[in-house]
GROMACS .gro file of C-alpha atoms in nm:
model
  316
    1MET     CA    1  -0.177   2.658   1.776
    2ASN     CA    2  -0.092   2.370   1.545
    3VAL     CA    3  -0.035   2.016   1.674
    4ALA     CA    4   0.258   1.971   1.433
    5ALA     CA    5   0.455   2.262   1.577
    6PRO     CA    6   0.616   2.095   1.884
    7ALA     CA    7   0.742   1.801   1.678
    8ALA     CA    8   0.885   2.039   1.418
    9GLN     CA    9   1.059   2.240   1.689
   10ALA     CA   10   1.214   1.924   1.833
   11LEU     CA   11   1.335   1.813   1.489
   12ALA     CA   12   1.491   2.155   1.426
   13ALA     CA   13   1.659   2.150   1.767
   14HIS     CA   14   1.807   1.806   1.693
   15ALA     CA   15   1.872   1.857   1.323
   16GLY     CA   16   2.175   1.627   1.310
   17ARG     CA   17   2.033   1.344   1.522
   18VAL     CA   18   1.881   1.038   1.359
   19VAL     CA   19   1.515   1.052   1.458
   20LEU     CA   20   1.371   0.787   1.226
   21ALA     CA   21   1.516   0.452   1.120
   22HIS     CA   22   1.323   0.223   0.888
   23ALA     CA   23   1.388  -0.152   0.908
   24THR     CA   24   1.393  -0.270   0.545
   25PRO     CA   25   1.503  -0.588   0.363
   26PRO     CA   26   1.879  -0.588   0.299
   27ALA     CA   27   2.011  -0.584  -0.056
   28ASP     CA   28   2.141  -0.939  -0.005
   29PRO     CA   29   1.895  -1.095   0.241
   30GLY     CA   30   2.063  -1.436   0.256
   31GLY     CA   31   1.894  -1.618   0.542
   32PRO     CA   32   1.915  -1.669   0.917
   33PRO     CA   33   2.150  -1.933   1.055
   34ALA     CA   34   2.001  -2.277   1.107
   35GLY     CA   35   1.797  -2.286   1.426
   36ALA     CA   36   1.810  -1.908   1.474
   37ILE     CA   37   1.506  -1.744   1.632
   38ALA     CA   38   1.547  -1.414   1.441
   39PRO     CA   39   1.346  -1.471   1.121
   40VAL     CA   40   1.512  -1.235   0.873
   41PRO     CA   41   1.803  -0.991   0.860
   42VAL     CA   42   1.724  -0.623   0.815
   43ALA     CA   43   1.889  -0.312   0.680
   44VAL     CA   44   1.818   0.034   0.822
   45ASP     CA   45   1.741   0.357   0.637
   46ALA     CA   46   1.813   0.650   0.872
   47PHE     CA   47   1.671   1.002   0.866
   48ALA     CA   48   1.807   1.293   1.069
   49GLY     CA   49   1.579   1.562   1.208
   50ALA     CA   50   1.680   1.813   0.940
   51GLU     CA   51   1.609   1.568   0.657
   52LEU     CA   52   1.268   1.472   0.792
   53LEU     CA   53   1.177   1.836   0.842
   54ALA     CA   54   1.290   1.921   0.487
   55ARG     CA   55   1.074   1.642   0.346
   56ALA     CA   56   0.778   1.767   0.548
   57ALA     CA   57   0.838   2.117   0.412
   58GLY     CA   58   0.838   1.976   0.060
   59VAL     CA   59   0.511   1.797   0.127
   60ARG     CA   60   0.354   2.118   0.250
   61ALA     CA   61   0.474   2.317  -0.052
   62ARG     CA   62   0.348   2.055  -0.298
   63LEU     CA   63   0.011   2.036  -0.125
   64ALA     CA   64  -0.020   2.414  -0.148
   65ALA     CA   65   0.073   2.400  -0.518
   66ARG     CA   66  -0.215   2.157  -0.569
   67GLY     CA   67  -0.455   2.396  -0.402
   68VAL     CA   68  -0.480   2.203  -0.073
   69GLY     CA   69  -0.538   2.441   0.216
   70PRO     CA   70  -0.679   2.462   0.567
   71GLY     CA   71  -0.972   2.228   0.624
   72ASP     CA   72  -0.916   2.025   0.307
   73ARG     CA   73  -0.898   1.652   0.361
   74VAL     CA   74  -0.598   1.453   0.243
   75ALA     CA   75  -0.631   1.074   0.241
   76LEU     CA   76  -0.307   0.883   0.305
   77LEU     CA   77  -0.306   0.519   0.194
   78ALA     CA   78   0.042   0.389   0.272
   79PRO     CA   79   0.242   0.185   0.523
   80GLY     CA   80   0.415   0.364   0.811
   81VAL     CA   81   0.743   0.450   0.642
   82PRO     CA   82   0.941   0.772   0.711
   83ASP     CA   83   0.771   0.950   0.419
   84TRP     CA   84   0.437   0.876   0.590
   85VAL     CA   85   0.561   1.080   0.886
   86ALA     CA   86   0.678   1.361   0.657
   87CYS     CA   87   0.337   1.366   0.487
   88ASP     CA   88   0.162   1.378   0.824
   89LEU     CA   89   0.369   1.674   0.947
   90GLY     CA   90   0.346   1.859   0.615
   91ALA     CA   91  -0.031   1.819   0.586
   92LEU     CA   92  -0.088   1.930   0.946
   93ALA     CA   93   0.139   2.231   0.897
   94GLN     CA   94  -0.065   2.331   0.591
   95GLY     CA   95  -0.382   2.314   0.800
   96ALA     CA   96  -0.514   2.017   0.606
   97VAL     CA   97  -0.706   1.732   0.770
   98LEU     CA   98  -0.516   1.408   0.728
   99VAL     CA   99  -0.728   1.094   0.682
  100PRO     CA  100  -0.495   0.795   0.725
  101LEU     CA  101  -0.613   0.465   0.577
  102ASP     CA  102  -0.497   0.117   0.669
  103PRO     CA  103  -0.349  -0.041   0.351
  104ARG     CA  104  -0.494  -0.375   0.469
  105LEU     CA  105  -0.852  -0.249   0.438
  106ALA     CA  106  -1.074  -0.422   0.186
  107ALA     CA  107  -1.142  -0.221  -0.129
  108ALA     CA  108  -1.510  -0.186  -0.035
  109ASP     CA  109  -1.419  -0.033   0.303
  110ARG     CA  110  -1.176   0.208   0.138
  111ALA     CA  111  -1.450   0.318  -0.099
  112LEU     CA  112  -1.689   0.377   0.193
  113ILE     CA  113  -1.433   0.585   0.383
  114LEU     CA  114  -1.338   0.797   0.084
  115ALA     CA  115  -1.703   0.857  -0.006
  116ASP     CA  116  -1.762   0.968   0.354
  117CYS     CA  117  -1.461   1.199   0.400
  118ARG     CA  118  -1.452   1.340   0.042
  119PRO     CA  119  -1.077   1.408   0.019
  120ALA     CA  120  -0.924   1.673  -0.203
  121LEU     CA  121  -0.627   1.442  -0.268
  122VAL     CA  122  -0.531   1.078  -0.218
  123VAL     CA  123  -0.165   1.007  -0.137
  124HIS     CA  124  -0.061   0.646  -0.190
  125ALA     CA  125   0.227   0.400  -0.169
  126GLY     CA  126   0.279   0.024  -0.176
  127ALA     CA  127   0.472  -0.202   0.060
  128ASP     CA  128   0.773  -0.033   0.224
  129GLY     CA  129   0.681   0.289   0.044
  130ALA     CA  130   0.742   0.141  -0.302
  131PRO     CA  131   0.521   0.245  -0.597
  132SER     CA  132   0.163   0.129  -0.562
  133ARG     CA  133   0.044  -0.173  -0.756
  134GLU     CA  134  -0.298  -0.181  -0.918
  135ALA     CA  135  -0.429  -0.390  -0.628
  136ASP     CA  136  -0.307  -0.127  -0.380
  137LEU     CA  137  -0.532   0.130  -0.544
  138ALA     CA  138  -0.851  -0.076  -0.551
  139GLY     CA  139  -1.149   0.114  -0.417
  140LEU     CA  140  -1.007   0.461  -0.487
  141PRO     CA  141  -1.251   0.696  -0.664
  142ALA     CA  142  -1.149   0.781  -1.018
  143ASP     CA  143  -1.255   1.147  -0.984
  144VAL     CA  144  -1.024   1.232  -0.692
  145PRO     CA  145  -0.668   1.345  -0.771
  146ARG     CA  146  -0.391   1.106  -0.667
  147VAL     CA  147  -0.019   1.142  -0.603
  148ALA     CA  148   0.249   0.891  -0.508
  149LEU     CA  149   0.386   0.939  -0.158
  150ALA     CA  150   0.744   0.918  -0.285
  151ASP     CA  151   0.676   1.210  -0.522
  152LEU     CA  152   0.499   1.422  -0.263
  153ALA     CA  153   0.773   1.371  -0.002
  154ALA     CA  154   1.071   1.379  -0.239
  155PRO     CA  155   1.378   1.568  -0.112
  156GLY     CA  156   1.386   1.931  -0.220
  157ASP     CA  157   1.519   2.273  -0.127
  158VAL     CA  158   1.207   2.410   0.040
  159ALA     CA  159   1.274   2.558   0.385
  160TRP     CA  160   1.046   2.473   0.676
  161THR     CA  161   0.825   2.758   0.794
  162GLU     CA  162   0.597   2.786   1.094
  163PRO     CA  163   0.276   2.580   1.063
  164LEU     CA  164  -0.045   2.768   0.993
  165PRO     CA  165  -0.221   2.857   1.318
  166ARG     CA  166  -0.535   2.659   1.389
  167ALA     CA  167  -0.805   2.694   1.651
  168ALA     CA  168  -0.831   2.427   1.922
  169ASP     CA  169  -1.153   2.288   1.775
  170ASP     CA  170  -1.032   2.293   1.413
  171PRO     CA  171  -1.008   1.934   1.286
  172ALA     CA  172  -0.657   1.792   1.254
  173THR     CA  173  -0.739   1.440   1.144
  174ILE     CA  174  -1.021   1.192   1.088
  175VAL     CA  175  -0.946   0.842   1.216
  176TYR     CA  176  -1.167   0.559   1.096
  177THR     CA  177  -1.241   0.236   1.275
  178SER     CA  178  -1.119  -0.089   1.123
  179GLY     CA  179  -1.465  -0.202   1.011
  180SER     CA  180  -1.441  -0.535   1.193
  181SER     CA  181  -1.781  -0.493   1.359
  182GLY     CA  182  -1.961  -0.289   1.094
  183PRO     CA  183  -1.893  -0.017   0.837
  184PRO     CA  184  -1.587   0.198   0.923
  185LYS     CA  185  -1.679   0.506   1.127
  186GLY     CA  186  -1.481   0.827   1.134
  187ALA     CA  187  -1.382   1.016   1.449
  188VAL     CA  188  -1.284   1.380   1.400
  189LEU     CA  189  -0.995   1.484   1.627
  190GLY     CA  190  -0.918   1.852   1.673
  191HIS     CA  191  -0.585   2.024   1.725
  192GLY     CA  192  -0.670   2.108   2.085
  193GLY     CA  193  -0.772   1.756   2.182
  194LEU     CA  194  -0.466   1.601   2.020
  195GLU     CA  195  -0.240   1.857   2.186
  196HIS     CA  196  -0.388   1.770   2.526
  197VAL     CA  197  -0.325   1.397   2.476
  198LEU     CA  198   0.021   1.447   2.327
  199ALA     CA  199   0.134   1.670   2.612
  200HIS     CA  200   0.046   1.396   2.861
  201VAL     CA  201   0.195   1.110   2.657
  202THR     CA  202   0.516   1.302   2.590
  203GLY     CA  203   0.546   1.375   2.960
  204ARG     CA  204   0.496   1.009   3.049
  205LEU     CA  205   0.768   0.903   2.805
  206ALA     CA  206   1.003   1.157   2.960
  207GLY     CA  207   0.925   1.011   3.301
  208LEU     CA  208   1.003   0.658   3.185
  209THR     CA  209   1.367   0.736   3.115
  210GLY     CA  210   1.430   1.059   3.304
  211ARG     CA  211   1.645   1.175   3.014
  212ALA     CA  212   1.651   1.498   2.818
  213PRO     CA  213   1.500   1.516   2.467
  214GLY     CA  214   1.729   1.369   2.206
  215GLU     CA  215   1.857   1.086   2.427
  216ASP     CA  216   1.582   0.821   2.402
  217GLN     CA  217   1.529   0.534   2.160
  218ALA     CA  218   1.194   0.387   2.057
  219LEU     CA  219   1.046   0.128   1.826
  220SER     CA  220   0.712   0.148   1.647
  221TYR     CA  221   0.559  -0.145   1.457
  222LEU     CA  222   0.186  -0.066   1.481
  223PRO     CA  223   0.029   0.103   1.176
  224PRO     CA  224   0.026   0.481   1.234
  225CYS     CA  225  -0.316   0.505   1.067
  226TYR     CA  226  -0.464   0.427   1.410
  227ALA     CA  227  -0.492   0.690   1.681
  228GLY     CA  228  -0.285   0.526   1.955
  229SER     CA  229   0.017   0.443   1.740
  230ARG     CA  230   0.006   0.784   1.573
  231VAL     CA  231   0.000   0.964   1.908
  232PHE     CA  232   0.293   0.748   2.021
  233LEU     CA  233   0.486   0.834   1.706
  234HIS     CA  234   0.425   1.207   1.746
  235ALA     CA  235   0.529   1.188   2.111
  236CYS     CA  236   0.853   1.019   2.005
  237LEU     CA  237   0.914   1.300   1.755
  238ARG     CA  238   0.860   1.556   2.029
  239ARG     CA  239   1.117   1.372   2.238
  240ALA     CA  240   1.352   1.360   1.934
  241ALA     CA  241   1.384   0.990   2.016
  242ARG     CA  242   1.558   0.771   1.760
  243THR     CA  243   1.249   0.575   1.650
  244THR     CA  244   1.281   0.259   1.444
  245LEU     CA  245   0.981   0.196   1.219
  246VAL     CA  246   0.898  -0.168   1.141
  247THR     CA  247   0.634  -0.210   0.871
  248ASP     CA  248   0.668  -0.588   0.837
  249PRO     CA  249   0.608  -0.790   1.159
  250GLY     CA  250   0.846  -1.054   1.021
  251ARG     CA  251   1.132  -0.807   1.076
  252LEU     CA  252   1.039  -0.718   1.431
  253LEU     CA  253   1.269  -0.958   1.616
  254ALA     CA  254   1.565  -0.881   1.392
  255ALA     CA  255   1.508  -0.505   1.429
  256TRP     CA  256   1.465  -0.512   1.806
  257ALA     CA  257   1.829  -0.553   1.913
  258PRO     CA  258   1.976  -0.272   1.697
  259ALA     CA  259   1.683  -0.045   1.787
  260ALA     CA  260   1.749  -0.099   2.161
  261PRO     CA  261   1.421   0.075   2.246
  262ASP     CA  262   1.355   0.245   2.577
  263TYR     CA  263   0.983   0.220   2.503
  264VAL     CA  264   0.751   0.041   2.260
  265LEU     CA  265   0.375   0.064   2.216
  266ASN     CA  266   0.253  -0.296   2.232
  267VAL     CA  267  -0.065  -0.495   2.183
  268PRO     CA  268  -0.133  -0.838   2.341
  269LEU     CA  269  -0.184  -1.010   2.004
  270LEU     CA  270   0.171  -0.934   1.893
  271LEU     CA  271   0.317  -1.045   2.225
  272GLU     CA  272   0.130  -1.375   2.197
  273ARG     CA  273   0.268  -1.425   1.846
  274VAL     CA  274   0.622  -1.354   1.966
  275ARG     CA  275   0.584  -1.604   2.249
  276ARG     CA  276   0.440  -1.867   2.019
  277GLY     CA  277   0.719  -1.815   1.766
  278ALA     CA  278   0.984  -1.839   2.038
  279ARG     CA  279   0.830  -2.159   2.173
  280GLU     CA  280   0.819  -2.318   1.829
  281ALA     CA  281   1.179  -2.220   1.756
  282ILE     CA  282   1.300  -2.358   2.090
  283ALA     CA  283   1.099  -2.680   2.048
  284ALA     CA  284   1.261  -2.730   1.708
  285ARG     CA  285   1.602  -2.745   1.875
  286GLY     CA  286   1.522  -3.068   2.056
  287ALA     CA  287   1.375  -3.218   2.371
  288LEU     CA  288   1.619  -3.067   2.622
  289PRO     CA  289   1.562  -2.699   2.526
  290ALA     CA  290   1.186  -2.765   2.527
  291ARG     CA  291   1.203  -2.912   2.881
  292LEU     CA  292   1.413  -2.619   3.003
  293LEU     CA  293   1.160  -2.374   2.862
  294ALA     CA  294   0.871  -2.560   3.027
  295ALA     CA  295   1.055  -2.557   3.362
  296ALA     CA  296   1.128  -2.185   3.330
  297GLU     CA  297   0.766  -2.105   3.249
  298ALA     CA  298   0.645  -2.314   3.544
  299ALA     CA  299   0.888  -2.132   3.777
  300TRP     CA  300   0.764  -1.796   3.649
  301ASP     CA  301   0.401  -1.898   3.709
  302ARG     CA  302   0.486  -1.993   4.068
  303LEU     CA  303   0.657  -1.659   4.121
  304GLU     CA  304   0.354  -1.470   3.986
  305ASP     CA  305   0.119  -1.674   4.206
  306ALA     CA  306   0.331  -1.590   4.511
  307ARG     CA  307   0.329  -1.219   4.424
  308GLU     CA  308  -0.049  -1.218   4.383
  309ALA     CA  309  -0.095  -1.402   4.713
  310ALA     CA  310   0.132  -1.150   4.892
  311ALA     CA  311  -0.055  -0.857   4.743
  312ALA     CA  312  -0.390  -1.005   4.845
  313SER     CA  313  -0.259  -1.063   5.198
  314GLU     CA  314  -0.143  -0.702   5.230
  315ALA     CA  315  -0.480  -0.577   5.108
  316ARG     CA  316  -0.668  -0.759   5.384
   0.00000   0.00000   0.00000
């Protein structure tokens, strides 16, 4: 088994379908119309299944050329751009253990993680996958080889081959905590455990829409260095869903309409920020829109209270 295999099979089966779209700044950003809620315009870089699979094959070949093999740890310090996904698939297919790092981590926390996991290679990129700045590389050990993500995942003519077979308890990845309540701690996730979770999540996504693979659309804005968002992303790949990646929260509202997602993995903090931003934008339009919003929110609260009261009555 290899946890990358089902995603690769889905990409091959939907070679011509756009499976990843990255919301990026347009060449001429201009600015939103006065009073508009959408903060910034976006452009979209699209990747079909065949292109993503070819990039993953290139990653795997270049890792092998560097001597990276089964069980070796590969640290990935980059935002969640399409090349991040290609690196993930390529490393897993090679049997390597991917160690994704949050680019927002403090340099001291990066150093602790890298000292703990002892990677054979560090793959890095700056914002939106651009070349890393000196500040982006702070905390990286000088004695560990490095390679730019754009170079590792560059388009090539390497054909995809079946991933190396791994045992269920062979490690697939090490996911570290954010370090908000102490030093970052690593959790080793095996191929078998990830496959169990992914089979369930992929099935739940299929149940949400009732459609066949290759017909869904999704949006992902959470950093894929964390377990939940990475599982969601892999499940979307297995569904061959057109998945829009948003690496800058400021582009989220502008990217939402063209993405037209059937499902999104959300966190309460982001939803609160969206609500606050919408309230501020509406308030800036004058007293009448603000009063209409307040009336609508009050009506919604009454509706929710009535629903809760009805549910409590039925339970008695």
